Short mmCIF file of C-alpha atoms in Angstrom, two decimals:
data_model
loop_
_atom_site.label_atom_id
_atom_site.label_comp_id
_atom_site.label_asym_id
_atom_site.label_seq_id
_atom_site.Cartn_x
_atom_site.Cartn_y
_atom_site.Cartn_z
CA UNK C 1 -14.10 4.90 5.11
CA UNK C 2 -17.08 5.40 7.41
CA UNK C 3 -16.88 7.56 10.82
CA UNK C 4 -16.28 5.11 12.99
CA UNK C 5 -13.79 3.71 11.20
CA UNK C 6 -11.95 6.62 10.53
CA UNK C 7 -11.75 7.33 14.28
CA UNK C 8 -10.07 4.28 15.14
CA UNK C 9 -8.26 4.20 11.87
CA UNK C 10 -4.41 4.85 13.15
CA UNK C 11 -0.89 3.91 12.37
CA UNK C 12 -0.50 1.24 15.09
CA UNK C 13 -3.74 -0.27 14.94
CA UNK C 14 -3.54 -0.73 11.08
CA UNK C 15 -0.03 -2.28 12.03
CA UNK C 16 -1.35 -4.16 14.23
CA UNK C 17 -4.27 -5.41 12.13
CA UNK C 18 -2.50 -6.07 9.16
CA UNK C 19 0.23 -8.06 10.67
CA UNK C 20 -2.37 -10.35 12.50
CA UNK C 21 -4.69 -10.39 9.12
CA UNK C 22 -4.55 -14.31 7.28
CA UNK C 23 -3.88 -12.76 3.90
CA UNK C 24 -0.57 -11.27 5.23
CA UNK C 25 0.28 -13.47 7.86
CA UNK C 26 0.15 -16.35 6.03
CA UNK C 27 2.13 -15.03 2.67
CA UNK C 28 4.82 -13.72 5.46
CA UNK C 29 4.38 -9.97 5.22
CA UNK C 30 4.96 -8.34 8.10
CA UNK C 31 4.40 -4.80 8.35
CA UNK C 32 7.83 -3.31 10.10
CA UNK C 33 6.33 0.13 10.83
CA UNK C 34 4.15 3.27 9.74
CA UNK C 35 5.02 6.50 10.20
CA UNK C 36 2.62 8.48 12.97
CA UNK C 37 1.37 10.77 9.92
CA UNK C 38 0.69 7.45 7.15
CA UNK C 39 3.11 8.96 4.96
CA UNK C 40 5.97 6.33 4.67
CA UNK C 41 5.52 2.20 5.36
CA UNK C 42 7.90 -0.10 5.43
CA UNK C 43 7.27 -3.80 4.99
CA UNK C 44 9.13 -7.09 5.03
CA UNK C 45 8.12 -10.74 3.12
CA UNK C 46 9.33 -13.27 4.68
CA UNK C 47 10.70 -16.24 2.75
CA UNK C 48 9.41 -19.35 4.01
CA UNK C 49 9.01 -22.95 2.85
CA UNK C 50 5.44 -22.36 2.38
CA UNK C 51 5.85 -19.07 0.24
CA UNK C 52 8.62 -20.78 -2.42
CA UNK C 53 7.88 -21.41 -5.57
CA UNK C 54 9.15 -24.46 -7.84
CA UNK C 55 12.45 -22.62 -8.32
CA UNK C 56 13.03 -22.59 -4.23
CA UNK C 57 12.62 -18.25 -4.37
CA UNK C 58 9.78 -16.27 -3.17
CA UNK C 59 6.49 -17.00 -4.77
CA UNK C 60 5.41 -14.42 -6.98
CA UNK C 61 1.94 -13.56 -5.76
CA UNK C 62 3.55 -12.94 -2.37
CA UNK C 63 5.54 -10.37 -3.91
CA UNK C 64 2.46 -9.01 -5.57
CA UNK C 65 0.45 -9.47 -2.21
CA UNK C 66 3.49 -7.17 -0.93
CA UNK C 67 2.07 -4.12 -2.00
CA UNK C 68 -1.54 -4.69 -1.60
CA UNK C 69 -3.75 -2.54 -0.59
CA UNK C 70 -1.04 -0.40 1.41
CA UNK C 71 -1.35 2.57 -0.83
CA UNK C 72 -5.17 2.69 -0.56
CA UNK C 73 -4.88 2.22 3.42
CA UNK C 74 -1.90 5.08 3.24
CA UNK C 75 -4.25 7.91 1.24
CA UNK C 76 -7.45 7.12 3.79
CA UNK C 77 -4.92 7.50 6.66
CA UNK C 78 -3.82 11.02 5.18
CA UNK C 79 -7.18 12.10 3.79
CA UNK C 80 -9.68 10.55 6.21
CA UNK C 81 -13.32 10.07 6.01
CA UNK C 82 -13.77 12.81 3.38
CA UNK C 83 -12.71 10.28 0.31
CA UNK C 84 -13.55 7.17 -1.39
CA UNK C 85 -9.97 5.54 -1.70
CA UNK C 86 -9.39 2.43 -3.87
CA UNK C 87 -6.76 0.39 -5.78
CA UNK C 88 -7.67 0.67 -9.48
CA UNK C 89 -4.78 -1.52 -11.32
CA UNK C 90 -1.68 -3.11 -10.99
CA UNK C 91 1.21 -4.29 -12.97
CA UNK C 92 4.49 -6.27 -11.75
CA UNK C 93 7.77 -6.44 -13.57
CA UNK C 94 9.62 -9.01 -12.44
CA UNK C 95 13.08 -8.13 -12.24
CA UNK C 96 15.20 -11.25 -10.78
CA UNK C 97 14.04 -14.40 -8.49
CA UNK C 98 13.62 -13.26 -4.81
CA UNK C 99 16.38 -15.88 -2.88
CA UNK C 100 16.11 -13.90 0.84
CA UNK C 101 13.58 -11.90 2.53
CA UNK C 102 12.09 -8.74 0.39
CA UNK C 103 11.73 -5.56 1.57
CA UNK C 104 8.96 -2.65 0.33
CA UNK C 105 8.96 1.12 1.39
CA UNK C 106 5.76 3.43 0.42
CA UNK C 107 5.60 6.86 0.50
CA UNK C 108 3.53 9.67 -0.61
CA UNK C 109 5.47 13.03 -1.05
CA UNK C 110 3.75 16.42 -0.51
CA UNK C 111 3.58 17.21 -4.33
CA UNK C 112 1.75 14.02 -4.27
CA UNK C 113 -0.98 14.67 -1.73
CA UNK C 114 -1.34 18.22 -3.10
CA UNK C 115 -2.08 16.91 -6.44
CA UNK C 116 -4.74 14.34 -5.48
CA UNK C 117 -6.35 17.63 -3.23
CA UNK C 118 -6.31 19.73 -6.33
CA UNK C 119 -7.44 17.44 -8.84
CA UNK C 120 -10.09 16.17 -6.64
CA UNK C 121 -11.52 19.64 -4.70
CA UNK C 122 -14.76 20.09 -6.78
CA UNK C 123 -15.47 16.34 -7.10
CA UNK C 124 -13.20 15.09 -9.98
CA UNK C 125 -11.32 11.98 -9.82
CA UNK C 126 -7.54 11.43 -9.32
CA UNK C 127 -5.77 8.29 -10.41
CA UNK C 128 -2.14 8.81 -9.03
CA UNK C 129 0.26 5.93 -9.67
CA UNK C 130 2.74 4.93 -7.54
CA UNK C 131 5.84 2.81 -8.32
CA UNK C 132 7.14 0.41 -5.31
CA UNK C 133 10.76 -1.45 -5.97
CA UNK C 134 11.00 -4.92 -3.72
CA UNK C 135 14.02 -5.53 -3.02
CA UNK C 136 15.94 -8.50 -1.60
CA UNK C 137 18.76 -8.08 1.79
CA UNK C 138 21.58 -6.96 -0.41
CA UNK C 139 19.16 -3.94 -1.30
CA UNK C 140 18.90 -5.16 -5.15
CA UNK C 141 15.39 -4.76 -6.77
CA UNK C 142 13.73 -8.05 -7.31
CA UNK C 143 10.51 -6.45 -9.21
CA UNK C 144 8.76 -3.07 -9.71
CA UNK C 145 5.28 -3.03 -9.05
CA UNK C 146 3.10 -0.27 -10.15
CA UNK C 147 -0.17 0.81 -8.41
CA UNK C 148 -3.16 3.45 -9.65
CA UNK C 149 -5.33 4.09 -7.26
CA UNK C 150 -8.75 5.98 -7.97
CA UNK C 151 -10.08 8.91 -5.61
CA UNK C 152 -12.50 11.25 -5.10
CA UNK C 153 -13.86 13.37 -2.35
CA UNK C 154 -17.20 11.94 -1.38
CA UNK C 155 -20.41 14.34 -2.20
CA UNK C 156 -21.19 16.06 0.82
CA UNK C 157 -17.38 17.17 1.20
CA UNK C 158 -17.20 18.62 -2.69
CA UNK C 159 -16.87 21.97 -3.11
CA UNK C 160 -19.45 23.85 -5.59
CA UNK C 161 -18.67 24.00 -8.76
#
């Protein structure tokens, strides 16, 4: 994230953004909120005619779509400017067809953050995973989708060796 980015770069105008961005809007994610400090996200997919599958349930790169890039745009909230931030790789399990709206909370815990600080301090990469269940209204988990992410503190923030 550049400078100028990063000083625009807050909860409700990534909301805002994001909810108005094709990719999303037209999939039917909606992002329901972000907390003030980027830790937690919650998101809703809408199921629409246009986001079915053959089977009538919710198409399942929509689901995928779901949880991309929020954990990326999470960590550059948190860490700012300082970082390179990106999605790495991805896996979905696929745990029962999606019939209603799904529903995706993020988070990143404290032990989390302080790891990726650690690990990255004097310029060494961190690939933290993080696991996301979507599930449907009834709060049963549709599919698991796992995301590693790689960062690293950019070169003029490293500390010497």
């Amino acid at each position: 994230m550049n400078r100028t980015l990063a000083k625009i770069f807050k909860p409700k105008v990534v909301k805002f953004v994001l909810n108005s961005w094709p990719p999303f809007w037209g999939a039917g994610i909606k992002i329901l909120s972000i907390s003030h400090d980027f830790r937690e996200v919650k998101m809703k997919l809408k199921l629409r005619w246009w986001n079915k599958n053959a089977n009538r349930t919710q198409y399942g790169g929509s689901i995928f779509s779901l949880t991309d890039p929020i954990y990326s745009l999470m960590l550059m909230g948190i860490l700012g400017e300082k970082y390179f931030v990106w999605d790495k790789e991805a896996s979905i399990n696929f745990i029962k067809p999606g019939n209603s709206d799904l529903f995706a909370e993020f988070c990143v815990s404290q032990n989390q953050l302080h790891d990726i600080i650690e690990q990255t301090s004097n310029g060494s990469k961190s690939f933290p995973e993080f696991v996301i269940y979507v599930k449907d209204r009834e709060g049963e988990v549709v599919s698991e989708v796992r995301r590693r992410l790689y960062v690293r503190k950019k070169p003029q923030y490293r500390e010497a060796a």
